[in-house]
Amino acid sequence: MQLVVARIGRAHGIKGEVTVEVRTDEPELRLAPGAVLATDPASAGPLTIETGRVHSGRLLLRFEGVRDRTAAEALRNTLLIAEIDPAELPEEEDEYYDHQLMDLDVVTKDGVEVGRITEISHLPSQDLFIVERPDGSEVMIPFVEAIVTEIDLEEQRAVIDPPPGLIDDRAEIVSSRDADADGDGAGAGASATADDGTDTDGDRP
């Protein structure tokens, strides 16, 4: 199974390094030196990571064969795609890959149907479920422990305890495009966070 793990940003410096927007909870595994990644567009790759380092809170990568700013800038907005075994599970408890959460039925703790997860939006503070409701509208559900009380992969459902206004008639209905203006592909992982927005598993960049 192929999953998007990062998107290349602007060139950094003059020696071929690029910034990357990380879309995985396991960058130390997926974006490690030596990793060979497919790309979208396919013509840009495959790319082999030569070096990686963190600078001012951003991950910088250099790829084999990319030696100057011009070559690095040509890769801007390219998606990096890792091949992942569909049976592989994250190491941390209460952490899930995006493909495990997609298409789960969302119900309240009282059994009321809310809709179906169609997208996972990875924001700096927390992850969001984009849920398509039976009438075709969409609502954002924060993936935090106070709201998402259970993920049952066997039953293919997510149980939520929504606060007033989240999914009733007062809820703000949005399109998935509004959820993440920069999002153009599914990430590789999501995990429940505490209700203050901090990541409970502590491994998100």
PDB file of C-alpha atoms in Angstrom:
ATOM      1  CA  MET A   1       0.000   0.000   0.000  1.00  0.00           C
ATOM      2  CA  GLN A   2       1.284   3.444  -0.909  1.00  0.00           C
ATOM      3  CA  LEU A   3       0.832   6.358   1.490  1.00  0.00           C
ATOM      4  CA  VAL A   4       1.908   9.980   1.260  1.00  0.00           C
ATOM      5  CA  VAL A   5       4.452  10.702   4.000  1.00  0.00           C
ATOM      6  CA  ALA A   6       5.595  14.224   3.087  1.00  0.00           C
ATOM      7  CA  ARG A   7       5.372  17.064   0.615  1.00  0.00           C
ATOM      8  CA  ILE A   8       8.481  18.895  -0.559  1.00  0.00           C
ATOM      9  CA  GLY A   9       8.543  22.620   0.106  1.00  0.00           C
ATOM     10  CA  ARG A  10      10.980  25.310  -0.926  1.00  0.00           C
ATOM     11  CA  ALA A  11      14.698  24.908  -1.446  1.00  0.00           C
ATOM     12  CA  HIS A  12      16.933  25.690   1.535  1.00  0.00           C
ATOM     13  CA  GLY A  13      20.369  27.106   0.871  1.00  0.00           C
ATOM     14  CA  ILE A  14      22.374  26.391  -2.266  1.00  0.00           C
ATOM     15  CA  LYS A  15      23.459  22.767  -1.761  1.00  0.00           C
ATOM     16  CA  GLY A  16      20.245  20.942  -2.691  1.00  0.00           C
ATOM     17  CA  GLU A  17      18.419  20.753   0.629  1.00  0.00           C
ATOM     18  CA  VAL A  18      14.632  21.160   0.727  1.00  0.00           C
ATOM     19  CA  THR A  19      12.119  21.783   3.464  1.00  0.00           C
ATOM     20  CA  VAL A  20       9.395  19.171   3.789  1.00  0.00           C
ATOM     21  CA  GLU A  21       5.879  19.175   5.174  1.00  0.00           C
ATOM     22  CA  VAL A  22       5.787  15.967   7.214  1.00  0.00           C
ATOM     23  CA  ARG A  23       2.648  13.854   6.913  1.00  0.00           C
ATOM     24  CA  THR A  24       3.594  10.897   9.054  1.00  0.00           C
ATOM     25  CA  ASP A  25       3.852  10.275  12.773  1.00  0.00           C
ATOM     26  CA  GLU A  26       7.012   8.249  12.101  1.00  0.00           C
ATOM     27  CA  PRO A  27       9.387  10.559  10.212  1.00  0.00           C
ATOM     28  CA  GLU A  28      12.388   8.875  11.808  1.00  0.00           C
ATOM     29  CA  LEU A  29      11.310   5.673  10.020  1.00  0.00           C
ATOM     30  CA  ARG A  30       9.690   6.876   6.795  1.00  0.00           C
ATOM     31  CA  LEU A  31      12.063   9.776   6.078  1.00  0.00           C
ATOM     32  CA  ALA A  32      15.361   8.303   7.246  1.00  0.00           C
ATOM     33  CA  PRO A  33      18.579   8.443   5.190  1.00  0.00           C
ATOM     34  CA  GLY A  34      18.564   5.626   2.682  1.00  0.00           C
ATOM     35  CA  ALA A  35      14.787   5.542   2.284  1.00  0.00           C
ATOM     36  CA  VAL A  36      13.661   5.261  -1.341  1.00  0.00           C
ATOM     37  CA  LEU A  37      10.366   7.035  -1.997  1.00  0.00           C
ATOM     38  CA  ALA A  38       8.032   7.144  -4.955  1.00  0.00           C
ATOM     39  CA  THR A  39       6.770  10.558  -6.008  1.00  0.00           C
ATOM     40  CA  ASP A  40       3.747  12.349  -7.343  1.00  0.00           C
ATOM     41  CA  PRO A  41       4.330  13.362 -10.074  1.00  0.00           C
ATOM     42  CA  ALA A  42       6.042  10.071 -10.844  1.00  0.00           C
ATOM     43  CA  SER A  43       8.481  11.790 -13.217  1.00  0.00           C
ATOM     44  CA  ALA A  44      10.214  13.442 -10.242  1.00  0.00           C
ATOM     45  CA  GLY A  45      11.297  10.175  -8.683  1.00  0.00           C
ATOM     46  CA  PRO A  46      11.974   7.800  -7.212  1.00  0.00           C
ATOM     47  CA  LEU A  47      14.011   9.806  -4.721  1.00  0.00           C
ATOM     48  CA  THR A  48      16.540   8.408  -2.257  1.00  0.00           C
ATOM     49  CA  ILE A  49      17.061  10.379   0.938  1.00  0.00           C
ATOM     50  CA  GLU A  50      20.755  11.129   1.466  1.00  0.00           C
ATOM     51  CA  THR A  51      20.631  13.270   4.613  1.00  0.00           C
ATOM     52  CA  GLY A  52      18.074  14.739   6.974  1.00  0.00           C
ATOM     53  CA  ARG A  53      18.263  17.309   9.750  1.00  0.00           C
ATOM     54  CA  VAL A  54      16.000  19.624  11.723  1.00  0.00           C
ATOM     55  CA  HIS A  55      16.549  23.371  11.331  1.00  0.00           C
ATOM     56  CA  SER A  56      14.407  25.968  13.143  1.00  0.00           C
ATOM     57  CA  GLY A  57      11.735  23.366  13.751  1.00  0.00           C
ATOM     58  CA  ARG A  58      11.566  22.249  10.103  1.00  0.00           C
ATOM     59  CA  LEU A  59      12.805  18.979   8.648  1.00  0.00           C
ATOM     60  CA  LEU A  60      15.352  19.466   5.871  1.00  0.00           C
ATOM     61  CA  LEU A  61      16.164  16.655   3.433  1.00  0.00           C
ATOM     62  CA  ARG A  62      18.753  16.223   0.725  1.00  0.00           C
ATOM     63  CA  PHE A  63      18.230  13.633  -2.008  1.00  0.00           C
ATOM     64  CA  GLU A  64      20.846  11.714  -3.931  1.00  0.00           C
ATOM     65  CA  GLY A  65      21.651  13.475  -7.183  1.00  0.00           C
ATOM     66  CA  VAL A  66      20.159  16.822  -6.086  1.00  0.00           C
ATOM     67  CA  ARG A  67      23.172  19.083  -5.620  1.00  0.00           C
ATOM     68  CA  ASP A  68      22.067  22.689  -6.110  1.00  0.00           C
ATOM     69  CA  ARG A  69      19.238  25.091  -5.407  1.00  0.00           C
ATOM     70  CA  THR A  70      17.860  24.912  -8.947  1.00  0.00           C
ATOM     71  CA  ALA A  71      17.434  21.127  -8.794  1.00  0.00           C
ATOM     72  CA  ALA A  72      15.953  21.367  -5.296  1.00  0.00           C
ATOM     73  CA  GLU A  73      13.471  24.067  -6.290  1.00  0.00           C
ATOM     74  CA  ALA A  74      12.317  21.899  -9.216  1.00  0.00           C
ATOM     75  CA  LEU A  75      11.032  19.357  -6.674  1.00  0.00           C
ATOM     76  CA  ARG A  76       8.793  21.867  -4.892  1.00  0.00           C
ATOM     77  CA  ASN A  77       5.266  20.548  -4.130  1.00  0.00           C
ATOM     78  CA  THR A  78       6.261  16.972  -5.018  1.00  0.00           C
ATOM     79  CA  LEU A  79       4.585  14.379  -2.801  1.00  0.00           C
ATOM     80  CA  LEU A  80       6.783  11.676  -1.230  1.00  0.00           C
ATOM     81  CA  ILE A  81       5.157   8.259  -1.120  1.00  0.00           C
ATOM     82  CA  ALA A  82       6.206   5.250   0.963  1.00  0.00           C
ATOM     83  CA  GLU A  83       5.298   1.635   0.348  1.00  0.00           C
ATOM     84  CA  ILE A  84       3.734   0.258   3.545  1.00  0.00           C
ATOM     85  CA  ASP A  85       2.515  -3.238   4.368  1.00  0.00           C
ATOM     86  CA  PRO A  86      -1.298  -2.967   4.839  1.00  0.00           C
ATOM     87  CA  ALA A  87      -1.018  -5.291   7.852  1.00  0.00           C
ATOM     88  CA  GLU A  88       1.568  -3.078   9.551  1.00  0.00           C
ATOM     89  CA  LEU A  89       0.402  -1.302  12.697  1.00  0.00           C
ATOM     90  CA  PRO A  90       1.871   1.735  14.492  1.00  0.00           C
ATOM     91  CA  GLU A  91       4.033   0.979  17.493  1.00  0.00           C
ATOM     92  CA  GLU A  92       2.161   3.253  19.897  1.00  0.00           C
ATOM     93  CA  GLU A  93      -1.175   2.329  21.442  1.00  0.00           C
ATOM     94  CA  ASP A  94      -4.098   4.542  20.366  1.00  0.00           C
ATOM     95  CA  GLU A  95      -2.273   5.487  17.173  1.00  0.00           C
ATOM     96  CA  TYR A  96      -3.585   4.618  13.724  1.00  0.00           C
ATOM     97  CA  TYR A  97      -2.563   4.948  10.134  1.00  0.00           C
ATOM     98  CA  ASP A  98      -4.883   7.030   7.987  1.00  0.00           C
ATOM     99  CA  HIS A  99      -5.924   4.068   5.853  1.00  0.00           C
ATOM    100  CA  GLN A 100      -7.200   2.299   8.992  1.00  0.00           C
ATOM    101  CA  LEU A 101      -9.506   5.213   9.809  1.00  0.00           C
ATOM    102  CA  MET A 102     -10.808   5.980   6.340  1.00  0.00           C
ATOM    103  CA  ASP A 103     -14.429   4.917   5.727  1.00  0.00           C
ATOM    104  CA  LEU A 104     -15.111   4.139   9.392  1.00  0.00           C
ATOM    105  CA  ASP A 105     -18.731   4.747  10.390  1.00  0.00           C
ATOM    106  CA  VAL A 106     -19.030   7.522  12.971  1.00  0.00           C
ATOM    107  CA  VAL A 107     -21.713   7.101  15.637  1.00  0.00           C
ATOM    108  CA  THR A 108     -22.435   8.816  18.934  1.00  0.00           C
ATOM    109  CA  LYS A 109     -22.160   6.907  22.201  1.00  0.00           C
ATOM    110  CA  ASP A 110     -25.971   6.655  22.078  1.00  0.00           C
ATOM    111  CA  GLY A 111     -25.814   4.901  18.717  1.00  0.00           C
ATOM    112  CA  VAL A 112     -26.909   7.835  16.549  1.00  0.00           C
ATOM    113  CA  GLU A 113     -25.401   7.706  13.071  1.00  0.00           C
ATOM    114  CA  VAL A 114     -23.263  10.740  12.224  1.00  0.00           C
ATOM    115  CA  GLY A 115     -21.650   9.729   8.949  1.00  0.00           C
ATOM    116  CA  ARG A 116     -18.517   8.243   7.407  1.00  0.00           C
ATOM    117  CA  ILE A 117     -14.883   9.351   7.626  1.00  0.00           C
ATOM    118  CA  THR A 118     -13.758  10.451   4.169  1.00  0.00           C
ATOM    119  CA  GLU A 119     -10.532  12.313   5.009  1.00  0.00           C
ATOM    120  CA  ILE A 120      -8.027  12.849   7.816  1.00  0.00           C
ATOM    121  CA  SER A 121      -6.760  16.428   8.108  1.00  0.00           C
ATOM    122  CA  HIS A 122      -3.434  16.809   9.927  1.00  0.00           C
ATOM    123  CA  LEU A 123      -3.199  20.241  11.541  1.00  0.00           C
ATOM    124  CA  PRO A 124      -0.359  21.502  13.768  1.00  0.00           C
ATOM    125  CA  SER A 125      -2.446  21.312  16.944  1.00  0.00           C
ATOM    126  CA  GLN A 126      -4.486  18.166  16.304  1.00  0.00           C
ATOM    127  CA  ASP A 127      -5.914  15.820  13.701  1.00  0.00           C
ATOM    128  CA  LEU A 128      -9.444  16.163  12.336  1.00  0.00           C
ATOM    129  CA  PHE A 129     -11.855  13.639  10.889  1.00  0.00           C
ATOM    130  CA  ILE A 130     -13.703  14.985   7.850  1.00  0.00           C
ATOM    131  CA  VAL A 131     -17.038  13.176   8.105  1.00  0.00           C
ATOM    132  CA  GLU A 132     -19.557  12.969   5.294  1.00  0.00           C
ATOM    133  CA  ARG A 133     -23.082  13.014   6.699  1.00  0.00           C
ATOM    134  CA  PRO A 134     -26.029  11.081   5.190  1.00  0.00           C
ATOM    135  CA  ASP A 135     -27.322  14.290   3.545  1.00  0.00           C
ATOM    136  CA  GLY A 136     -23.999  14.807   1.757  1.00  0.00           C
ATOM    137  CA  SER A 137     -22.765  17.660   3.951  1.00  0.00           C
ATOM    138  CA  GLU A 138     -19.481  17.447   5.849  1.00  0.00           C
ATOM    139  CA  VAL A 139     -18.497  18.144   9.440  1.00  0.00           C
ATOM    140  CA  MET A 140     -15.101  18.232  11.152  1.00  0.00           C
ATOM    141  CA  ILE A 141     -14.609  16.053  14.227  1.00  0.00           C
ATOM    142  CA  PRO A 142     -11.454  16.747  16.289  1.00  0.00           C
ATOM    143  CA  PHE A 143      -9.575  13.511  16.921  1.00  0.00           C
ATOM    144  CA  VAL A 144      -9.115  14.110  20.656  1.00  0.00           C
ATOM    145  CA  GLU A 145      -9.738  11.747  23.531  1.00  0.00           C
ATOM    146  CA  ALA A 146     -12.508  13.900  25.000  1.00  0.00           C
ATOM    147  CA  ILE A 147     -14.560  13.553  21.798  1.00  0.00           C
ATOM    148  CA  VAL A 148     -13.488  10.330  20.072  1.00  0.00           C
ATOM    149  CA  THR A 149     -14.031   7.811  22.832  1.00  0.00           C
ATOM    150  CA  GLU A 150     -13.482   4.586  20.891  1.00  0.00           C
ATOM    151  CA  ILE A 151     -11.985   3.333  17.628  1.00  0.00           C
ATOM    152  CA  ASP A 152     -13.271  -0.160  16.851  1.00  0.00           C
ATOM    153  CA  LEU A 153     -11.475  -1.470  13.775  1.00  0.00           C
ATOM    154  CA  GLU A 154     -13.231  -4.829  13.913  1.00  0.00           C
ATOM    155  CA  GLU A 155     -16.661  -3.200  13.816  1.00  0.00           C
ATOM    156  CA  GLN A 156     -15.337  -0.462  11.500  1.00  0.00           C
ATOM    157  CA  ARG A 157     -16.669   2.399  13.573  1.00  0.00           C
ATOM    158  CA  ALA A 158     -15.583   5.412  15.568  1.00  0.00           C
ATOM    159  CA  VAL A 159     -17.640   6.299  18.647  1.00  0.00           C
ATOM    160  CA  ILE A 160     -17.835   9.961  19.616  1.00  0.00           C
ATOM    161  CA  ASP A 161     -19.184  11.989  22.539  1.00  0.00           C
ATOM    162  CA  PRO A 162     -19.647  15.380  20.847  1.00  0.00           C
ATOM    163  CA  PRO A 163     -20.021  18.620  22.788  1.00  0.00           C
ATOM    164  CA  PRO A 164     -23.125  20.739  22.084  1.00  0.00           C
ATOM    165  CA  GLY A 165     -22.951  22.406  18.697  1.00  0.00           C
ATOM    166  CA  LEU A 166     -20.407  20.070  17.087  1.00  0.00           C
ATOM    167  CA  ILE A 167     -22.723  17.925  14.978  1.00  0.00           C
ATOM    168  CA  ASP A 168     -26.220  19.373  15.574  1.00  0.00           C
ATOM    169  CA  ASP A 169     -27.900  22.062  13.469  1.00  0.00           C
ATOM    170  CA  ARG A 170     -25.590  24.725  14.908  1.00  0.00           C
ATOM    171  CA  ALA A 171     -22.487  22.922  13.751  1.00  0.00           C
ATOM    172  CA  GLU A 172     -20.396  24.557  11.087  1.00  0.00           C
ATOM    173  CA  ILE A 173     -20.514  22.491   7.910  1.00  0.00           C
ATOM    174  CA  VAL A 174     -17.402  22.780   5.807  1.00  0.00           C
ATOM    175  CA  SER A 175     -15.886  21.262   2.719  1.00  0.00           C
ATOM    176  CA  SER A 176     -12.731  19.211   3.002  1.00  0.00           C
ATOM    177  CA  ARG A 177     -10.940  21.897   1.028  1.00  0.00           C
ATOM    178  CA  ASP A 178     -11.604  24.363   3.839  1.00  0.00           C
ATOM    179  CA  ALA A 179     -10.342  21.914   6.424  1.00  0.00           C
ATOM    180  CA  ASP A 180      -6.757  22.163   5.244  1.00  0.00           C
ATOM    181  CA  ALA A 181      -5.881  24.627   2.546  1.00  0.00           C
ATOM    182  CA  ASP A 182      -2.534  22.926   1.976  1.00  0.00           C
ATOM    183  CA  GLY A 183      -3.811  19.337   2.182  1.00  0.00           C
ATOM    184  CA  ASP A 184      -3.690  17.440  -1.124  1.00  0.00           C
ATOM    185  CA  GLY A 185      -3.202  13.902   0.016  1.00  0.00           C
ATOM    186  CA  ALA A 186      -3.741  11.604   2.925  1.00  0.00           C
ATOM    187  CA  GLY A 187      -1.029  11.441   5.516  1.00  0.00           C
ATOM    188  CA  ALA A 188       0.430   8.346   6.988  1.00  0.00           C
ATOM    189  CA  GLY A 189      -0.765   8.446  10.552  1.00  0.00           C
ATOM    190  CA  ALA A 190      -3.065   9.926  13.118  1.00  0.00           C
ATOM    191  CA  SER A 191      -3.312   9.658  16.862  1.00  0.00           C
ATOM    192  CA  ALA A 192      -5.716  10.734  19.531  1.00  0.00           C
ATOM    193  CA  THR A 193      -4.668  13.875  21.371  1.00  0.00           C
ATOM    194  CA  ALA A 194      -5.570  15.284  24.721  1.00  0.00           C
ATOM    195  CA  ASP A 195      -8.298  17.911  24.696  1.00  0.00           C
ATOM    196  CA  ASP A 196      -5.711  20.680  25.015  1.00  0.00           C
ATOM    197  CA  GLY A 197      -4.393  19.735  21.600  1.00  0.00           C
ATOM    198  CA  THR A 198      -1.181  18.057  22.740  1.00  0.00           C
ATOM    199  CA  ASP A 199      -0.263  14.747  21.168  1.00  0.00           C
ATOM    200  CA  THR A 200      -0.664  11.878  23.610  1.00  0.00           C
ATOM    201  CA  ASP A 201       1.873   9.658  21.922  1.00  0.00           C
ATOM    202  CA  GLY A 202       4.428  12.449  21.785  1.00  0.00           C
ATOM    203  CA  ASP A 203       6.011  11.528  18.464  1.00  0.00           C
ATOM    204  CA  ARG A 204       4.489  14.028  16.066  1.00  0.00           C
ATOM    205  CA  PRO A 205       6.999  16.559  14.820  1.00  0.00           C
TER     206      PRO A 205
END
